Amino acid sequence: MRAARLIKMVLLLQSRPSMTAAELARELEVSERTVTRDAQALSEAGVPVYADRGRAGGYRLIGGYRTRLTGLARSEAEALFLSGVPGALREMGLEDAASAARLKVSAALLPSLRDASRTAAQRFHLDAPAWFREPETPALLPAVAEAVWDDRRVTARYRRGEHEVERVLEPYGLVLKAGVWYLCARVPRDGAYRTYRIDRFTAVEPAEDRFARDEDFDLPAFWAEHSERFARSLLRTEVVVRLSPEGVRRLRWAVDALSAREALASADGGGDGDGQEWVTVTLPVESEEVAYSQLTALGAEAEVLAPAALRTRFAADAARLARLYADGDGSRP
């Protein structure tokens, strides 16, 4: 415990020109008296810690005592500090490890690059959760994350509908999508890779043995393929729609990206939205009800041609709107 604290003290002093006893005590979570004793112990061990006396005094390292990480440009150093996601690391139980790693890197950087972490933080912040929902950290996330880092098999129980299912899994990677945590894992019994929502796990028991990781597994590529396959599986029906040029432009914001992309690819005349003519597209949708909700946002920039029931519903809505606005000034008898 003390050895780790002494190392951290050296790294703190290596990353800054000088620190007061109070500042060191706050960072190390000890008393100023302990800081004094630790500084003396370091000095006796040959680490050149020097104490400046007086109100403006403090502790510093002398004699150029540092290990420099050479070869990093400023842009590279700033990019390095962007690689961490504090909230996600905290939820996985890795905040202390990440803090120690950042401190070590800061201490090793050249003095001209010491402010890289600050300048990066001033320019970029990742807010992973979606709007209008309170993010919740799954209780079993730290245990799952530990198994991922340790390449250790787990026996997991998770909710599937009304039932609980038990599986032996080889946890390959974690994904944080819009505030929801997912585990990408291989199922040893059939060798298939599957995705699980971690908030549906009810129990996770790590095994004694580790698994041999497939080094060719590409987590980002797997997730991208899984995401598109999942989105496509939801698109169970089709709607034929005529779109104005403005409707073509706004379609990307009215429906999901995959639906818009496939619809515009099917457009007669190209459907790139740059022309002045209306185009007809086949829009894949989850259901007619979802299509009604999405296409309502396009107003008069879209005309539903099929299916007939959906066209009839839009026609009835249009008639109701015409009656609603017929008096012109909103007055009612």
Short mmCIF file of C-alpha atoms in Angstrom, two decimals:
data_model
loop_
_atom_site.label_atom_id
_atom_site.label_comp_id
_atom_site.label_asym_id
_atom_site.label_seq_id
_atom_site.Cartn_x
_atom_site.Cartn_y
_atom_site.Cartn_z
CA MET A 1 0.00 0.00 0.00
CA ARG A 2 2.75 2.44 0.97
CA ALA A 3 4.91 1.43 -2.00
CA ALA A 4 2.05 2.28 -4.38
CA ARG A 5 1.61 5.62 -2.62
CA LEU A 6 5.30 6.45 -2.90
CA ILE A 7 5.26 5.67 -6.63
CA LYS A 8 2.22 7.87 -7.10
CA MET A 9 3.94 10.68 -5.21
CA VAL A 10 6.96 10.50 -7.52
CA LEU A 11 4.71 10.53 -10.58
CA LEU A 12 2.79 13.53 -9.27
CA LEU A 13 6.00 15.46 -8.68
CA GLN A 14 7.33 14.36 -12.06
CA SER A 15 4.26 15.70 -13.84
CA ARG A 16 4.29 19.13 -12.13
CA PRO A 17 6.98 21.68 -11.34
CA SER A 18 6.13 21.77 -7.63
CA MET A 19 3.39 20.71 -5.21
CA THR A 20 2.65 21.80 -1.68
CA ALA A 21 2.25 19.33 1.16
CA ALA A 22 -1.48 20.12 1.24
CA GLU A 23 -1.85 19.41 -2.50
CA LEU A 24 0.02 16.12 -2.19
CA ALA A 25 -1.99 15.13 0.87
CA ARG A 26 -5.22 15.78 -1.05
CA GLU A 27 -4.11 13.77 -4.10
CA LEU A 28 -2.74 10.89 -2.03
CA GLU A 29 -5.62 10.98 0.49
CA VAL A 30 -3.27 11.10 3.48
CA SER A 31 -2.24 13.68 6.09
CA GLU A 32 0.44 16.30 5.51
CA ARG A 33 2.50 14.58 8.21
CA THR A 34 2.42 11.39 6.12
CA VAL A 35 3.51 13.38 3.06
CA THR A 36 6.52 14.65 5.00
CA ARG A 37 7.46 11.11 6.06
CA ASP A 38 7.00 9.78 2.53
CA ALA A 39 9.17 12.55 1.06
CA GLN A 40 11.92 11.68 3.56
CA ALA A 41 11.63 7.97 2.68
CA LEU A 42 11.97 8.76 -1.03
CA SER A 43 14.99 10.93 -0.40
CA GLU A 44 16.65 8.19 1.65
CA ALA A 45 15.94 5.77 -1.24
CA GLY A 46 17.82 8.02 -3.65
CA VAL A 47 14.91 9.85 -5.26
CA PRO A 48 15.91 13.56 -5.34
CA VAL A 49 12.87 15.07 -3.61
CA TYR A 50 13.57 18.62 -2.47
CA ALA A 51 11.44 20.63 -0.03
CA ASP A 52 11.25 24.40 -0.53
CA ARG A 53 10.53 26.20 2.73
CA GLY A 54 8.24 29.17 3.22
CA ARG A 55 4.68 30.15 2.26
CA ALA A 56 5.33 29.61 -1.45
CA GLY A 57 7.29 26.44 -0.85
CA GLY A 58 6.52 22.85 -1.70
CA TYR A 59 8.04 19.64 -2.91
CA ARG A 60 9.76 19.12 -6.25
CA LEU A 61 12.15 16.80 -8.00
CA ILE A 62 15.61 18.08 -8.86
CA GLY A 63 18.32 17.01 -11.24
CA GLY A 64 16.00 16.25 -14.18
CA TYR A 65 14.71 13.12 -12.49
CA ARG A 66 12.13 11.78 -14.96
CA THR A 67 11.53 9.20 -17.65
CA ARG A 68 10.53 10.90 -20.86
CA LEU A 69 8.14 9.41 -23.38
CA THR A 70 9.72 10.66 -26.58
CA GLY A 71 8.42 10.79 -30.13
CA LEU A 72 4.92 12.10 -29.37
CA ALA A 73 3.68 15.19 -31.19
CA ARG A 74 1.14 17.45 -29.48
CA SER A 75 -1.74 16.16 -31.62
CA GLU A 76 -0.78 12.58 -30.76
CA ALA A 77 -0.59 13.34 -27.04
CA GLU A 78 -4.01 15.04 -27.12
CA ALA A 79 -5.51 12.12 -29.04
CA LEU A 80 -4.11 9.77 -26.39
CA PHE A 81 -6.05 11.56 -23.66
CA LEU A 82 -9.23 11.41 -25.76
CA SER A 83 -9.10 7.62 -25.79
CA GLY A 84 -10.63 7.28 -22.34
CA VAL A 85 -14.36 7.60 -21.59
CA PRO A 86 -14.51 8.55 -17.89
CA GLY A 87 -18.14 7.60 -17.31
CA ALA A 88 -17.77 4.21 -18.97
CA LEU A 89 -14.53 3.47 -17.12
CA ARG A 90 -16.20 4.37 -13.83
CA GLU A 91 -19.15 2.05 -14.52
CA MET A 92 -16.79 -0.84 -15.38
CA GLY A 93 -14.86 -0.31 -12.14
CA LEU A 94 -11.71 0.81 -13.98
CA GLU A 95 -11.63 4.47 -12.94
CA ASP A 96 -8.67 4.08 -10.54
CA ALA A 97 -6.63 2.11 -13.08
CA ALA A 98 -7.34 4.67 -15.79
CA SER A 99 -6.43 7.53 -13.46
CA ALA A 100 -3.13 5.89 -12.59
CA ALA A 101 -2.37 5.26 -16.27
CA ARG A 102 -3.08 8.89 -17.22
CA LEU A 103 -0.88 10.05 -14.37
CA LYS A 104 2.00 7.85 -15.54
CA VAL A 105 1.68 9.11 -19.11
CA SER A 106 1.52 12.74 -17.92
CA ALA A 107 4.61 12.24 -15.81
CA ALA A 108 6.53 10.75 -18.72
CA LEU A 109 5.60 13.41 -21.28
CA LEU A 110 7.91 16.24 -22.14
CA PRO A 111 7.13 19.47 -20.24
CA SER A 112 5.84 21.12 -23.44
CA LEU A 113 3.15 18.43 -23.71
CA ARG A 114 2.04 18.30 -20.08
CA ASP A 115 -1.14 20.28 -20.74
CA ALA A 116 -2.33 17.81 -23.43
CA SER A 117 -4.93 16.25 -21.12
CA ARG A 118 -6.38 19.67 -20.27
CA THR A 119 -6.48 20.96 -23.85
CA ALA A 120 -8.11 17.73 -25.04
CA ALA A 121 -10.75 17.86 -22.28
CA GLN A 122 -11.55 21.47 -23.21
CA ARG A 123 -12.34 20.44 -26.78
CA PHE A 124 -14.13 17.09 -26.56
CA HIS A 125 -16.66 15.45 -24.25
CA LEU A 126 -18.55 12.22 -24.90
CA ASP A 127 -22.08 12.12 -23.51
CA ALA A 128 -23.05 8.51 -24.24
CA PRO A 129 -26.61 8.20 -22.85
CA ALA A 130 -29.56 9.09 -25.04
CA TRP A 131 -31.72 12.15 -24.40
CA PHE A 132 -34.64 12.04 -21.96
CA ARG A 133 -33.62 8.89 -20.12
CA GLU A 134 -31.84 8.41 -16.84
CA PRO A 135 -28.84 6.11 -17.40
CA GLU A 136 -28.58 3.14 -15.05
CA THR A 137 -25.41 1.17 -14.48
CA PRO A 138 -26.07 -2.60 -14.51
CA ALA A 139 -25.12 -4.06 -11.15
CA LEU A 140 -23.17 -6.92 -12.75
CA LEU A 141 -21.21 -4.74 -15.20
CA PRO A 142 -17.96 -4.67 -13.14
CA ALA A 143 -17.98 -8.48 -12.87
CA VAL A 144 -18.59 -8.85 -16.61
CA ALA A 145 -15.90 -6.27 -17.42
CA GLU A 146 -13.38 -8.09 -15.23
CA ALA A 147 -14.11 -11.34 -17.07
CA VAL A 148 -13.67 -9.57 -20.42
CA TRP A 149 -10.28 -8.17 -19.45
CA ASP A 150 -9.17 -11.49 -17.94
CA ASP A 151 -10.37 -13.72 -20.86
CA ARG A 152 -12.24 -15.79 -18.28
CA ARG A 153 -15.30 -17.91 -19.02
CA VAL A 154 -18.45 -17.13 -17.07
CA THR A 155 -21.65 -18.95 -16.29
CA ALA A 156 -24.37 -16.34 -16.74
CA ARG A 157 -28.07 -16.30 -16.05
CA TYR A 158 -30.16 -13.79 -17.95
CA ARG A 159 -33.79 -12.93 -18.54
CA ARG A 160 -35.31 -14.04 -21.83
CA GLY A 161 -38.92 -12.94 -21.88
CA GLU A 162 -40.69 -14.49 -18.91
CA HIS A 163 -37.94 -17.03 -18.23
CA GLU A 164 -34.34 -17.16 -17.06
CA VAL A 165 -31.73 -19.00 -19.14
CA GLU A 166 -28.26 -20.16 -18.08
CA ARG A 167 -25.34 -20.13 -20.50
CA VAL A 168 -21.58 -20.64 -20.40
CA LEU A 169 -20.07 -17.67 -22.25
CA GLU A 170 -16.67 -16.54 -23.42
CA PRO A 171 -16.88 -12.74 -22.96
CA TYR A 172 -15.08 -11.05 -25.85
CA GLY A 173 -15.98 -7.37 -25.60
CA LEU A 174 -18.22 -4.64 -24.19
CA VAL A 175 -20.18 -2.06 -26.15
CA LEU A 176 -21.85 1.06 -24.75
CA LYS A 177 -24.65 2.12 -27.11
CA ALA A 178 -26.81 5.15 -26.23
CA GLY A 179 -26.35 4.51 -22.50
CA VAL A 180 -27.03 0.74 -22.71
CA TRP A 181 -24.26 -1.80 -22.08
CA TYR A 182 -23.95 -4.93 -24.24
CA LEU A 183 -21.69 -7.97 -24.02
CA CYS A 184 -20.40 -9.59 -27.20
CA ALA A 185 -19.59 -13.20 -26.33
CA ARG A 186 -18.89 -16.55 -27.93
CA VAL A 187 -21.02 -19.52 -26.89
CA PRO A 188 -18.64 -22.51 -26.56
CA ARG A 189 -21.29 -25.14 -27.27
CA ASP A 190 -21.81 -23.96 -30.86
CA GLY A 191 -18.98 -21.44 -31.42
CA ALA A 192 -21.43 -18.67 -32.36
CA TYR A 193 -20.92 -15.04 -31.35
CA ARG A 194 -23.95 -13.41 -29.75
CA THR A 195 -24.86 -10.12 -28.10
CA TYR A 196 -26.46 -9.75 -24.66
CA ARG A 197 -27.85 -6.74 -22.80
CA ILE A 198 -25.99 -6.69 -19.51
CA ASP A 199 -28.93 -5.22 -17.58
CA ARG A 200 -30.76 -8.51 -18.27
CA PHE A 201 -28.13 -10.61 -16.49
CA THR A 202 -29.28 -11.84 -13.09
CA ALA A 203 -26.09 -13.70 -12.14
CA VAL A 204 -22.52 -13.97 -13.40
CA GLU A 205 -20.15 -16.61 -12.04
CA PRO A 206 -16.53 -16.53 -13.33
CA ALA A 207 -14.93 -19.89 -14.07
CA GLU A 208 -11.50 -21.01 -12.93
CA ASP A 209 -10.22 -21.48 -16.47
CA ARG A 210 -9.54 -18.92 -19.18
CA PHE A 211 -10.47 -19.29 -22.82
CA ALA A 212 -8.22 -18.93 -25.86
CA ARG A 213 -9.28 -15.72 -27.58
CA ASP A 214 -9.66 -15.71 -31.35
CA GLU A 215 -7.19 -12.97 -32.28
CA ASP A 216 -9.01 -12.39 -35.59
CA PHE A 217 -12.17 -11.28 -33.79
CA ASP A 218 -12.85 -7.62 -34.64
CA LEU A 219 -15.21 -6.07 -32.07
CA PRO A 220 -16.10 -2.87 -34.03
CA ALA A 221 -16.74 -4.87 -37.22
CA PHE A 222 -18.82 -7.45 -35.34
CA TRP A 223 -20.90 -4.75 -33.68
CA ALA A 224 -21.48 -2.88 -36.95
CA GLU A 225 -22.66 -6.07 -38.63
CA HIS A 226 -24.83 -7.01 -35.66
CA SER A 227 -26.40 -3.54 -35.50
CA GLU A 228 -27.33 -3.53 -39.18
CA ARG A 229 -28.67 -7.08 -38.99
CA PHE A 230 -30.78 -6.17 -35.96
CA ALA A 231 -32.11 -3.00 -37.59
CA ARG A 232 -32.94 -4.90 -40.77
CA SER A 233 -34.78 -7.61 -38.81
CA LEU A 234 -37.20 -4.97 -37.54
CA LEU A 235 -38.18 -3.85 -41.04
CA ARG A 236 -40.95 -6.36 -41.72
CA THR A 237 -43.17 -4.48 -44.16
CA GLU A 238 -42.95 -1.93 -46.98
CA VAL A 239 -44.71 1.32 -47.83
CA VAL A 240 -44.72 2.95 -51.27
CA VAL A 241 -44.42 6.74 -51.00
CA ARG A 242 -44.13 9.68 -53.39
CA LEU A 243 -41.76 12.32 -52.09
CA SER A 244 -41.26 15.93 -53.08
CA PRO A 245 -37.67 17.17 -53.31
CA GLU A 246 -38.13 18.59 -49.80
CA GLY A 247 -39.58 15.26 -48.68
CA VAL A 248 -36.50 13.47 -50.01
CA ARG A 249 -34.29 15.85 -48.04
CA ARG A 250 -36.27 15.41 -44.82
CA LEU A 251 -36.74 11.65 -45.07
CA ARG A 252 -33.40 11.01 -43.34
CA TRP A 253 -34.67 12.75 -40.21
CA ALA A 254 -38.17 11.23 -40.28
CA VAL A 255 -37.19 7.53 -40.44
CA ASP A 256 -34.22 5.47 -39.31
CA ALA A 257 -31.03 5.63 -41.34
CA LEU A 258 -31.25 2.13 -42.84
CA SER A 259 -34.84 2.67 -44.01
CA ALA A 260 -33.99 6.02 -45.59
CA ARG A 261 -30.90 4.64 -47.31
CA GLU A 262 -32.73 1.68 -48.85
CA ALA A 263 -35.74 3.78 -49.81
CA LEU A 264 -33.68 6.39 -51.63
CA ALA A 265 -31.72 3.65 -53.38
CA SER A 266 -35.02 2.33 -54.75
CA ALA A 267 -36.22 5.74 -55.95
CA ASP A 268 -37.27 6.12 -59.58
CA GLY A 269 -35.05 8.63 -61.32
CA GLY A 270 -32.28 8.26 -58.72
CA GLY A 271 -33.98 9.99 -55.80
CA ASP A 272 -30.94 12.01 -54.75
CA GLY A 273 -33.09 14.96 -53.75
CA ASP A 274 -31.27 17.39 -56.03
CA GLY A 275 -33.95 17.50 -58.74
CA GLN A 276 -37.27 19.33 -58.89
CA GLU A 277 -39.49 16.31 -59.56
CA TRP A 278 -41.34 14.09 -57.13
CA VAL A 279 -39.93 10.56 -56.81
CA THR A 280 -41.53 7.27 -55.80
CA VAL A 281 -39.73 5.12 -53.22
CA THR A 282 -40.31 1.81 -51.47
CA LEU A 283 -39.76 2.42 -47.77
CA PRO A 284 -39.01 -0.56 -45.49
CA VAL A 285 -40.67 -0.05 -42.11
CA GLU A 286 -41.28 -1.89 -38.87
CA SER A 287 -45.08 -1.75 -39.25
CA GLU A 288 -47.83 0.35 -40.81
CA GLU A 289 -48.38 1.99 -37.43
CA VAL A 290 -44.73 3.04 -37.22
CA ALA A 291 -44.85 4.24 -40.84
CA TYR A 292 -47.91 6.35 -40.03
CA SER A 293 -46.12 7.99 -37.10
CA GLN A 294 -42.92 8.62 -39.08
CA LEU A 295 -44.46 9.86 -42.34
CA THR A 296 -46.87 12.22 -40.56
CA ALA A 297 -43.80 14.35 -39.82
CA LEU A 298 -43.34 14.94 -43.56
CA GLY A 299 -46.77 16.49 -43.96
CA ALA A 300 -47.64 17.46 -47.53
CA GLU A 301 -44.14 16.55 -48.73
CA ALA A 302 -45.10 12.84 -48.86
CA GLU A 303 -47.99 10.95 -50.46
CA VAL A 304 -48.58 7.34 -49.44
CA LEU A 305 -49.51 5.18 -52.44
CA ALA A 306 -49.62 1.74 -50.79
CA PRO A 307 -50.77 -0.15 -48.84
CA ALA A 308 -54.33 0.99 -49.42
CA ALA A 309 -55.32 0.98 -45.74
CA LEU A 310 -52.49 3.35 -44.84
CA ARG A 311 -53.31 5.66 -47.77
CA THR A 312 -56.95 5.73 -46.63
CA ARG A 313 -55.84 6.68 -43.12
CA PHE A 314 -53.73 9.59 -44.40
CA ALA A 315 -56.59 10.71 -46.66
CA ALA A 316 -58.96 10.73 -43.70
CA ASP A 317 -56.46 12.75 -41.67
CA ALA A 318 -56.07 15.22 -44.52
CA ALA A 319 -59.85 15.66 -44.72
CA ARG A 320 -60.05 16.24 -40.98
CA LEU A 321 -57.28 18.84 -41.16
CA ALA A 322 -59.04 20.59 -44.04
CA ARG A 323 -62.25 20.82 -41.99
CA LEU A 324 -60.32 21.94 -38.92
CA TYR A 325 -58.73 24.85 -40.77
CA ALA A 326 -61.69 25.67 -43.02
CA ASP A 327 -62.87 28.69 -41.00
CA GLY A 328 -59.50 30.39 -41.51
CA ASP A 329 -59.20 32.20 -38.15
CA GLY A 330 -59.61 29.37 -35.65
CA SER A 331 -62.90 30.73 -34.27
CA ARG A 332 -65.58 28.26 -33.21
CA PRO A 333 -69.33 28.78 -33.02
#
